[in-house]
Short mmCIF file of C-alpha atoms in Angstrom, two decimals:
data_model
loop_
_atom_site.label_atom_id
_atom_site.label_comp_id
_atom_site.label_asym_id
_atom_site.label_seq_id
_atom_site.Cartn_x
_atom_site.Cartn_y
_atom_site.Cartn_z
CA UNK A 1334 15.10 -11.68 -27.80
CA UNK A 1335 17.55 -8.86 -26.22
CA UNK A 1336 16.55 -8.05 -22.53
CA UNK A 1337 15.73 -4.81 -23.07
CA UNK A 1338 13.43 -5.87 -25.82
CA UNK A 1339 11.73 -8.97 -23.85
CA UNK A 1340 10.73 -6.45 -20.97
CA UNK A 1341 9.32 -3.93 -23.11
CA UNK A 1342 7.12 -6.21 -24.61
CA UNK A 1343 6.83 -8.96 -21.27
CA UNK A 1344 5.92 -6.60 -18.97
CA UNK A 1345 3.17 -4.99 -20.37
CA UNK A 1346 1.50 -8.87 -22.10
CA UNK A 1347 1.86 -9.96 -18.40
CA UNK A 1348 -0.26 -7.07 -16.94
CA UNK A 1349 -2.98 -7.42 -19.74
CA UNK A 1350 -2.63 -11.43 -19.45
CA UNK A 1351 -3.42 -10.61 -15.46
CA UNK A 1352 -6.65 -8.27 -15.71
CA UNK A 1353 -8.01 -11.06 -18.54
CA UNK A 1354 -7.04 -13.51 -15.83
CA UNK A 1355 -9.02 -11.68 -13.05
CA UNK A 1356 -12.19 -11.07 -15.37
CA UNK A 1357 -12.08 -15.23 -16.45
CA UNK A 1358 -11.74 -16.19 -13.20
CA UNK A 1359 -13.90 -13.82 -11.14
CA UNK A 1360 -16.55 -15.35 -12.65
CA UNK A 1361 -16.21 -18.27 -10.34
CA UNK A 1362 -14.21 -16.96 -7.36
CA UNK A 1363 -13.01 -13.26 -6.94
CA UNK A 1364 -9.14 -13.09 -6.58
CA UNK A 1365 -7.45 -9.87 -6.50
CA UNK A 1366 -5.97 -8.65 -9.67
CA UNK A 1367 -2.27 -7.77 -7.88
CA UNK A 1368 -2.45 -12.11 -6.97
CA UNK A 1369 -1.96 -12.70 -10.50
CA UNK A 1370 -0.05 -10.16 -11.19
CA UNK A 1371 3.21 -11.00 -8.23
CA UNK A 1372 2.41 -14.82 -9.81
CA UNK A 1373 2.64 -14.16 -13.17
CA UNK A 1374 5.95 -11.94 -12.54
CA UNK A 1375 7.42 -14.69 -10.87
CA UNK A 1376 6.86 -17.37 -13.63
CA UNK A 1377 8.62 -14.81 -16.29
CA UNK A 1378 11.37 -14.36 -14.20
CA UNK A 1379 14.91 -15.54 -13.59
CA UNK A 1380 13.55 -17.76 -10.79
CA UNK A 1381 11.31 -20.13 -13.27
CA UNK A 1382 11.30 -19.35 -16.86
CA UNK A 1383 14.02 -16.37 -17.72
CA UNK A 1384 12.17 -14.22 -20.09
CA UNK A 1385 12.21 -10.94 -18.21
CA UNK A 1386 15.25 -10.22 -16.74
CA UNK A 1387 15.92 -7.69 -13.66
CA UNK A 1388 16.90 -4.06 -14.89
CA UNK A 1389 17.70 -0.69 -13.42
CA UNK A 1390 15.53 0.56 -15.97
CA UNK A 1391 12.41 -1.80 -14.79
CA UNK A 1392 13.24 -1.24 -10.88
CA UNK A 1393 12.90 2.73 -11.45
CA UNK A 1394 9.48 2.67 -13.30
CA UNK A 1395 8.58 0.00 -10.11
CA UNK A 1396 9.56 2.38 -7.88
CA UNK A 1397 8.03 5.35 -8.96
CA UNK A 1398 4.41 2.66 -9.49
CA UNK A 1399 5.30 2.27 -5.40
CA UNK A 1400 5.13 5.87 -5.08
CA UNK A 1401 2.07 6.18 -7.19
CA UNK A 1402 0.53 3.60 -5.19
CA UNK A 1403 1.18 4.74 -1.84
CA UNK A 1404 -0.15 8.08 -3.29
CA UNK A 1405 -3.68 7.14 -4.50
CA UNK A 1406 -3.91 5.95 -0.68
CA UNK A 1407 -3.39 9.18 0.48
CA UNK A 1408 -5.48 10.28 -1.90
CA UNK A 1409 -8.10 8.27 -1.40
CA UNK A 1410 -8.52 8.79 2.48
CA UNK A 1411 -11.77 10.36 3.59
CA UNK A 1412 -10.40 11.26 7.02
CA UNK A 1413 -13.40 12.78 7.66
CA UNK A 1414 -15.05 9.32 7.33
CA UNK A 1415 -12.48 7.15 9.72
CA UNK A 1416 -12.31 10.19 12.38
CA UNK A 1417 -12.75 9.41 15.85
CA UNK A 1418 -13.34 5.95 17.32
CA UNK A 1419 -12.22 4.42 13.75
CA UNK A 1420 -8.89 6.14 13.73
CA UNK A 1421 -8.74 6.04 17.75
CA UNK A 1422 -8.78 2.42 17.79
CA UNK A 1423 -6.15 1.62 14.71
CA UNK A 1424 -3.95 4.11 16.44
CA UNK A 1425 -3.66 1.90 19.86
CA UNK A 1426 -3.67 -1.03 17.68
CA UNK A 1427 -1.06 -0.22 15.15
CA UNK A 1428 1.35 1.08 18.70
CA UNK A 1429 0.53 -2.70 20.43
CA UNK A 1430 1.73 -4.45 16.99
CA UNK A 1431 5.25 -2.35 16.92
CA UNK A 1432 5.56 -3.00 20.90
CA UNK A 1433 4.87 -7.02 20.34
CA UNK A 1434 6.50 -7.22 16.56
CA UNK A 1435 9.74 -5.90 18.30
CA UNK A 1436 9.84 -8.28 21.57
CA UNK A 1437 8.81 -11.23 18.86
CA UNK A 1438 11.25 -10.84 15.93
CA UNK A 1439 14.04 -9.76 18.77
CA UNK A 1440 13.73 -13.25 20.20
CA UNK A 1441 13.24 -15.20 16.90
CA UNK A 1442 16.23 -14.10 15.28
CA UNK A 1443 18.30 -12.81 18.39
CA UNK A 1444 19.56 -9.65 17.67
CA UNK A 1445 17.38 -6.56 18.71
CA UNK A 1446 19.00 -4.22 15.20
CA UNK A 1447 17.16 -7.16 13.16
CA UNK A 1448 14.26 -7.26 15.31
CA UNK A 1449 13.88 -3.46 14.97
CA UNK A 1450 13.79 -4.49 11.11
CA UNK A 1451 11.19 -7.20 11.39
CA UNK A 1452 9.19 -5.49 13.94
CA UNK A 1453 8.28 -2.45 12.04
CA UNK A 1454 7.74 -4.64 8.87
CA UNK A 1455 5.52 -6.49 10.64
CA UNK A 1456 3.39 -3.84 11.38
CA UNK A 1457 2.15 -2.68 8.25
CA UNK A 1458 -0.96 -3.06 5.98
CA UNK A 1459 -0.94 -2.66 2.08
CA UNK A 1460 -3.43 -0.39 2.38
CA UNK A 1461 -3.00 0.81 -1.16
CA UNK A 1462 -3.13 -3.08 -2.17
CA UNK A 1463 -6.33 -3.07 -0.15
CA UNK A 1464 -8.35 0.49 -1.63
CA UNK A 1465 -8.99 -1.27 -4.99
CA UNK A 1466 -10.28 -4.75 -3.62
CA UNK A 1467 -12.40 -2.67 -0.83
CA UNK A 1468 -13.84 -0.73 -3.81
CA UNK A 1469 -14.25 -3.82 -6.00
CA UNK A 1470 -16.37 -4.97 -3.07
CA UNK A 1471 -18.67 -2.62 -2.10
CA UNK A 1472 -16.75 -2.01 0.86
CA UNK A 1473 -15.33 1.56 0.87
CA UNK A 1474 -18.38 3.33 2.36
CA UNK A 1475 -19.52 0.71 4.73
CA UNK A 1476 -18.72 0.76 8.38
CA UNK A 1477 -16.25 -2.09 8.24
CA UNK A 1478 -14.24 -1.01 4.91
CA UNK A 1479 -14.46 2.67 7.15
CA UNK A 1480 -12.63 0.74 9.93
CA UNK A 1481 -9.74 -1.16 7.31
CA UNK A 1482 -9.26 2.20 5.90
CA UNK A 1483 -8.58 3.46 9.15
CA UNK A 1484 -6.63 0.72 10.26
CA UNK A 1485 -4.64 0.38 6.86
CA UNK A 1486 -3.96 4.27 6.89
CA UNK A 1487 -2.47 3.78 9.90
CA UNK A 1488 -0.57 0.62 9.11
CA UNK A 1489 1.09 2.33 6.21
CA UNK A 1490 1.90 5.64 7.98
CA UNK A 1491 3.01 4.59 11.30
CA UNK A 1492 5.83 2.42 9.67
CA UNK A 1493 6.83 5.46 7.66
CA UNK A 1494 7.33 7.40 10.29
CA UNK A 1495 8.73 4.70 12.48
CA UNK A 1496 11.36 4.40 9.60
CA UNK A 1497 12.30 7.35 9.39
CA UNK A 1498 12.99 7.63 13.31
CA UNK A 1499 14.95 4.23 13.35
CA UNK A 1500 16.26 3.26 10.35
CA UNK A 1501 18.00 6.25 8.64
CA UNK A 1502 20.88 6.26 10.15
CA UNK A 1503 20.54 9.25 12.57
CA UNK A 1504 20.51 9.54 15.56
CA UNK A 1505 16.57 9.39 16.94
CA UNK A 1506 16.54 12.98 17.60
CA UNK A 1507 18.23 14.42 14.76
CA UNK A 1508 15.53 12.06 12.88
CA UNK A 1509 12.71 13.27 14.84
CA UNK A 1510 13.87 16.81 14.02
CA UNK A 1511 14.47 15.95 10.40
CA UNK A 1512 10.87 14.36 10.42
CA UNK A 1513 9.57 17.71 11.77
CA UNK A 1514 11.02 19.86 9.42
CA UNK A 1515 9.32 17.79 6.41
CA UNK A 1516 6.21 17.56 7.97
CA UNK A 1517 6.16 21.68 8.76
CA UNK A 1518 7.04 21.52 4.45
CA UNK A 1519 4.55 19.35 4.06
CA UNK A 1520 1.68 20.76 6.33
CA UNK A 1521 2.14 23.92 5.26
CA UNK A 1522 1.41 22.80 1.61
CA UNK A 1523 -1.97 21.16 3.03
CA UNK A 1524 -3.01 24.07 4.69
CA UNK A 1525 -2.36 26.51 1.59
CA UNK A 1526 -4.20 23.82 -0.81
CA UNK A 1527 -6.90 23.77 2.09
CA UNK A 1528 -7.86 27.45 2.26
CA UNK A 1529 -9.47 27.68 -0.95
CA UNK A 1530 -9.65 30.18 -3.39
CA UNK A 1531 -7.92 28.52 -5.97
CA UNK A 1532 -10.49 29.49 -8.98
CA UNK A 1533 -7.24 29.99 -11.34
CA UNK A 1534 -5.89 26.75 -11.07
CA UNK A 1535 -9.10 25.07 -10.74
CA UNK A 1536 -9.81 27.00 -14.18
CA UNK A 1537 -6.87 25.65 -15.87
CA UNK A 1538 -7.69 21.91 -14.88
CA UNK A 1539 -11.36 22.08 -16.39
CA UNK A 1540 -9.85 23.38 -19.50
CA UNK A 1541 -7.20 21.10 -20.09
CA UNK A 1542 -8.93 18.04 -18.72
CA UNK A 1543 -10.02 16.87 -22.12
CA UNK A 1544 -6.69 18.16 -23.96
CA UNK A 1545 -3.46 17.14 -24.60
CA UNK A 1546 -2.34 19.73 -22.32
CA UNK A 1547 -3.92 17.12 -19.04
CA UNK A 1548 -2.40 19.81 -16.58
CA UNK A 1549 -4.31 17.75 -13.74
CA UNK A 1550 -2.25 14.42 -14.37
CA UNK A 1551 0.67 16.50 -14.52
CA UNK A 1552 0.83 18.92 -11.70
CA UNK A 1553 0.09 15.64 -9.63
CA UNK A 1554 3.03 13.67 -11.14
CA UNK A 1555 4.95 16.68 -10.15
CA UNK A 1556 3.58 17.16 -6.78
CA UNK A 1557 5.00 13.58 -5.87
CA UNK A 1558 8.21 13.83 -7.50
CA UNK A 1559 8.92 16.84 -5.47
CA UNK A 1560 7.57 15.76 -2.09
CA UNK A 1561 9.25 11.64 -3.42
CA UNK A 1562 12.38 14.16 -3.79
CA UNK A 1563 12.25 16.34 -0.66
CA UNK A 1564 11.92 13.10 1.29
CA UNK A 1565 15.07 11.56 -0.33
CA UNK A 1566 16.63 14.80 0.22
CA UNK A 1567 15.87 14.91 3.98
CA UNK A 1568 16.98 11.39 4.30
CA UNK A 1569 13.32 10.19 4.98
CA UNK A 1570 11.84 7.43 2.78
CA UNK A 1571 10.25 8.16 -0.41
CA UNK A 1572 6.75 6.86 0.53
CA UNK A 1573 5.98 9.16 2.80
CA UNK A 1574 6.60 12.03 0.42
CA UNK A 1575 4.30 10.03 -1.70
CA UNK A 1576 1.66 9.50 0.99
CA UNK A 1577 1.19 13.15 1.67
CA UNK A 1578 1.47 13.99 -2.23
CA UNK A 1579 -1.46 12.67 -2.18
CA UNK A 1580 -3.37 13.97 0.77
CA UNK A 1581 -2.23 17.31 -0.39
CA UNK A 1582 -3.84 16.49 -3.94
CA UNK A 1583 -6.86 15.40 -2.28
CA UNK A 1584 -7.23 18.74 -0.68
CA UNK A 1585 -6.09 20.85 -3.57
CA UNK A 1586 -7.99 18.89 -6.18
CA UNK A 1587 -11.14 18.16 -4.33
CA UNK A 1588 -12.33 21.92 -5.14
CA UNK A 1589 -13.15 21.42 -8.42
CA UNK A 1590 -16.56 20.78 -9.86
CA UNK A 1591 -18.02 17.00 -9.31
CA UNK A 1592 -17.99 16.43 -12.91
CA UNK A 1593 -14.48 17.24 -13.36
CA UNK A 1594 -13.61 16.07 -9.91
CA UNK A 1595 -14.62 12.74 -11.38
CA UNK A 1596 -12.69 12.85 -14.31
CA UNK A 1597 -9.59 13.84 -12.63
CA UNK A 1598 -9.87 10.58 -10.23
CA UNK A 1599 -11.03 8.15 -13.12
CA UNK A 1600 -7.77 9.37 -14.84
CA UNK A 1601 -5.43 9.10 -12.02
CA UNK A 1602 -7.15 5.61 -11.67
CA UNK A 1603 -5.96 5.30 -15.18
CA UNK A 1604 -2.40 6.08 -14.95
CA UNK A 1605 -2.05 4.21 -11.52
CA UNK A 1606 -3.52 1.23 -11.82
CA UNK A 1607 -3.34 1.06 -15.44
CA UNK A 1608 0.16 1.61 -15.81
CA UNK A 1609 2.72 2.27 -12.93
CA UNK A 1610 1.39 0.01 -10.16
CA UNK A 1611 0.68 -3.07 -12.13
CA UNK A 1612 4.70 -2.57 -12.79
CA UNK A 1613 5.43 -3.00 -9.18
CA UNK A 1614 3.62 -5.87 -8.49
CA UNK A 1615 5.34 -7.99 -11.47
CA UNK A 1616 8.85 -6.62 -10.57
CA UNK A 1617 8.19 -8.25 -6.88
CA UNK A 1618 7.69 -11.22 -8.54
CA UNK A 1619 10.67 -11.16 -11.03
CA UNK A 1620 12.59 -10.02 -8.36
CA UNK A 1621 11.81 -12.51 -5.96
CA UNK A 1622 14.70 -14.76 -5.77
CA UNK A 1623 12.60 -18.55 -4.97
CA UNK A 1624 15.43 -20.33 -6.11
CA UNK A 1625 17.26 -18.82 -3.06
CA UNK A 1626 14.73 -19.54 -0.94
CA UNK A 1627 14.12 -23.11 -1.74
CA UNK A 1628 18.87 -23.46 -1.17
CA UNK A 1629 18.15 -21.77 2.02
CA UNK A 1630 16.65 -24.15 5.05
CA UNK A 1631 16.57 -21.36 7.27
CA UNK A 1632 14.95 -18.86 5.17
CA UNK A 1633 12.18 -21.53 4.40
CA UNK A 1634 11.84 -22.57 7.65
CA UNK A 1635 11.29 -18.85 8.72
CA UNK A 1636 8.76 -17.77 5.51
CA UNK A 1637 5.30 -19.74 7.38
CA UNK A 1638 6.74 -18.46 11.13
CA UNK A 1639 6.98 -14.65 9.43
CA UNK A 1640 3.29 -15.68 7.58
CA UNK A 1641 1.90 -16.12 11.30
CA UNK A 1642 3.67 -13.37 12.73
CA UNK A 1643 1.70 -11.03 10.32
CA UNK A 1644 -1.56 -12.42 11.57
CA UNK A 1645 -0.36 -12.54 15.28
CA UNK A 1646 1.91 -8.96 15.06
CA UNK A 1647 -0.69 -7.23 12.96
CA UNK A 1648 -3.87 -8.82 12.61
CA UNK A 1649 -5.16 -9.90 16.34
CA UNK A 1650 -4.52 -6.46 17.23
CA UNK A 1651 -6.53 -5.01 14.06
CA UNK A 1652 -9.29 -6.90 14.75
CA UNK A 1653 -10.18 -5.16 18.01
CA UNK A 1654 -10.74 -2.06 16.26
CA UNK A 1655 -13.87 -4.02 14.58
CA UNK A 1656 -17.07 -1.93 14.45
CA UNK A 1657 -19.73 -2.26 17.02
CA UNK A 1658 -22.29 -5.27 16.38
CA UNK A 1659 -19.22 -7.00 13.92
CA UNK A 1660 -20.29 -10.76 13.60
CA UNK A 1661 -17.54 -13.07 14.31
CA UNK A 1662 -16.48 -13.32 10.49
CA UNK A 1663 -16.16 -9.82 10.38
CA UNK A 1664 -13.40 -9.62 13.13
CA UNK A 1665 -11.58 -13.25 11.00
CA UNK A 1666 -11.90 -10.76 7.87
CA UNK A 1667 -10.81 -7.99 9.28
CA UNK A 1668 -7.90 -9.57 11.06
CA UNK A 1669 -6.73 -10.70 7.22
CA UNK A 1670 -6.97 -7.78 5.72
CA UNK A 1671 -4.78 -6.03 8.54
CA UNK A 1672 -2.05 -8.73 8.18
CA UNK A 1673 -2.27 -8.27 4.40
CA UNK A 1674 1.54 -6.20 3.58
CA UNK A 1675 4.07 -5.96 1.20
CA UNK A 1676 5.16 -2.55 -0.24
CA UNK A 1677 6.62 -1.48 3.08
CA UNK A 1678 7.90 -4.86 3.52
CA UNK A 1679 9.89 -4.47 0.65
CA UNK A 1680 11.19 -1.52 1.30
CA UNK A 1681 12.37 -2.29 5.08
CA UNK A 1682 14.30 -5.20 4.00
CA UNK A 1683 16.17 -2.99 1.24
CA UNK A 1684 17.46 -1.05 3.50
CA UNK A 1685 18.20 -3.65 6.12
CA UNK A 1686 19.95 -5.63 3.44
CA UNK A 1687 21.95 -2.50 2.01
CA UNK A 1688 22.58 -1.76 5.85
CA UNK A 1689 23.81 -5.20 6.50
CA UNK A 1690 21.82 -5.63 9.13
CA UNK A 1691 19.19 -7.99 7.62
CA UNK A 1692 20.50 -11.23 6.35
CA UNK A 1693 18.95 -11.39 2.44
CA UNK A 1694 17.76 -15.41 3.12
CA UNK A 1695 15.66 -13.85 6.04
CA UNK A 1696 14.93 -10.58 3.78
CA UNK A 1697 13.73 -13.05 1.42
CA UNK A 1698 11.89 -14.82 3.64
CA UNK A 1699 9.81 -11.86 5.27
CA UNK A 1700 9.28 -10.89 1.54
CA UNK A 1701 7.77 -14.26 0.82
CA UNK A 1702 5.59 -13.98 4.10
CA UNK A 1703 4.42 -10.63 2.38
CA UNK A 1704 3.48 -11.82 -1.23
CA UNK A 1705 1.56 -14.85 0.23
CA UNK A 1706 -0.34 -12.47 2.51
CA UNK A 1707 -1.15 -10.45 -0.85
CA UNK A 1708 -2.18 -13.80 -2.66
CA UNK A 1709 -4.18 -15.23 0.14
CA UNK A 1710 -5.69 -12.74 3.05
CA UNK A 1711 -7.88 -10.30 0.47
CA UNK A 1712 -9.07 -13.83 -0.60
CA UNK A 1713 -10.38 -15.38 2.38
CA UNK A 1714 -11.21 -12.14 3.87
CA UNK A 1715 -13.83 -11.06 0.75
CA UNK A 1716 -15.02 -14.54 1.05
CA UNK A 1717 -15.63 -14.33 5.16
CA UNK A 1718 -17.00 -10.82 4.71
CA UNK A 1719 -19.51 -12.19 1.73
CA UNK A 1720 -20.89 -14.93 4.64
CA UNK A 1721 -21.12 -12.68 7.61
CA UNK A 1722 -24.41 -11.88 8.90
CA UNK A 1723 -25.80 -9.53 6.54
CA UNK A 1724 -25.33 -11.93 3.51
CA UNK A 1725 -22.70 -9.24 1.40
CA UNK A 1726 -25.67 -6.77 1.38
CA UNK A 1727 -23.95 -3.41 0.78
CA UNK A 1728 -26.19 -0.28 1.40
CA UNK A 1729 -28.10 0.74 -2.12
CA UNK A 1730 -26.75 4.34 -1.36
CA UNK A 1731 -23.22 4.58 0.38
CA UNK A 1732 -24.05 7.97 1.60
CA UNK A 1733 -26.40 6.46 3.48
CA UNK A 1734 -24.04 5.02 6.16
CA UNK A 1735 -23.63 6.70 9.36
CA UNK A 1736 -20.40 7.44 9.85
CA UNK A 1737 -19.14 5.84 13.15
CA UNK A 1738 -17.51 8.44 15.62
#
């Protein structure tokens, strides 16, 4: 079978083979879907059996799933929900990880350009990894899936920002300027979207929502290609034009009627996780090179010492920013779901790599660290939460929950 043919067909059998895997399996033990999908990537690729190669043609539709993925975060934030002590405390948390990630990786590897790498990768939290299992759980509404929102949010945007600062290539004030300029862009956007008074376009979604014209799924497709572009453009990374793509959608789309509201979310829900995302996730594992890993002593030496790191670097801290009266398992499941990371570690060791400042058996490494944080943490963190002290009772109406300020 040509290449081009086996991925076609590969890639999309491997993402249906995964959900049937999820459903088969959850029956006994819940494992997140994106587990399955990184292992089942892996297994078709050049590092075990061959069939799907790596493309340019499979690494752009992975990059623009990235994109989508780091967009449905931002569109699925209820900042009003993780305002004050929620976002307070992830905040303080997320600025303690960079500080201690730094000193850490800086005296690991012994070089403080690398540790700047490390240290910043070390700090984040797939928190667009995390939104589906939190939702699959019951979680989203509750005080403690309030709290890894907040703390997730955080973890994914205070990495974006930090690499923009430090790892572009300018100097830190021409990047702070640079940062400034695209978040004036950007803000300005918000505010517009949030003023209101948007019956026209609000008109034109309920009328094509149920057409072939779907001018919802498109405008929003284009609203992150041009922030994804600006950010390129500005020399910024492109997941933080995602990430505000979709806080701006959020705003702008969040005015229509609850009916259609929910149709336009149960479709973007459609095209994300449907189709882009699951792309990503199998592309990690295809690209993952564990054949390299396994030649490299070094690079398997450091894979469990970067696996710790996440839970020492990001979790400990996270776990402080635990709601009041959190049982003991709560602050272990909480801890694992901060540590949980992988987008933005995959796109910190690109650049460190295409820098030459990261060395690809350690890239490879910290990558590793981040896919078995994917595989395991949800995991054992849904299965602490499900034994804490309220038994995995979830409120029978979510609105119901105070919201913690």
């Amino acid at each position: 079978m040509a290449p081009a043919v086996s991925t076609v067909v590969l890639v999309p059998l491997i993402a249906v083979a995964a959900a049937l895997l999820t459903t088969v399996v959850g029956r006994f033990v819940k494992i997140p879907l994106v587990v399955f999908e990184i292992v089942l990537g892996l297994i078709a690729g050049p590092s075990v059996l061959g069939w799907v190669p790596e493309t340019d043609a499979l690494k752009a539709v992975s990059n623009f799933g990235l994109a989508f993925l780091f967009f449905m975060a931002g569109n699925e934030i209820d900042f009003a929900a993780i305002a004050g002590r929620p976002i307070r405390r992830a905040s303080l948390t997320w600025l303690i990880s960079l500080i201690v990630g730094i000193v850490l990786a800086t005296l690991i590897v012994g070089q403080l350009i690398t540790g700047v790498y490390l240290g910043i990768a070390l700090t984040s939290t797939a928190l667009g990894t995390l939104m589906p299992v939190l939702r699959d759980a019951g979680e989203l509404r509750t005080p403690f899936g309030r709290v890894v929102i907040a703390v997730g949010a955080v973890g994914e945007f205070g990495p974006l920002i930090a690499i923009s600062l430090f790892l572009s290539g300018r100097k830190p004030l021409a990047a702070a300027l640079v940062l400034i300029g695209f978040a004036i862009i950007a803000g300005a956007a918000i505010w517009f979207a949030s003023r209101g008074g948007h019956e026209r376009f609000q008109s034109l979604v309920r009328a094509t929502l149920h057409t072939s014209g779907q001018f919802a799924v498109r405008f929003v497709v284009l609203v992150i290609a041009a922030l994804v572009g600006l950010s390129i453009a500005l020399g910024l990374d492109m997941l933080l034009g995602a990430f505000a793509a979709g806080v701006l959608c959020r705003i702008l789309l969040g005015g229509a009627a609850p009916e259609d509201a929910h149709h336009i979310e149960s479709k973007l829900e459609a095209v994300a996780f449907g189709v882009l995302v699951p792309v990503f996730f199998i592309n990690t594992g295809i690209g993952f090179d564990l054949k390299a890993l396994l030649g490299d002593p070094r690079a398997l030496l450091l894979l469990p010492i970067f696996l710790v790191l996440l839970v020492v670097v990001r979790g400990l801290p996270g776990s402080f920013a635990a709601p009041p009266g959190s049982t003991g398992r709560d602050r272990a499941a909480l801890t694992l779901f901060t540590a949980t990371g992988l987008p933005i570690i995959v796109a910190v060791t690109d650049i460190g790599v295409r820098e030459h400042d990261l060395q690809s058996g350690t890239a490879t490494a910290l990558v590793g660290a981040g896919m078995l944080s994917v595989l395991i943490f949800p995991l054992v963190a849904l299965l602490l939460r499900r034994r804490s002290a309220d038994g995995g009772v979830r409120p029978a109406d979510p609105d119901a929950v105070p919201i913690e300020g």
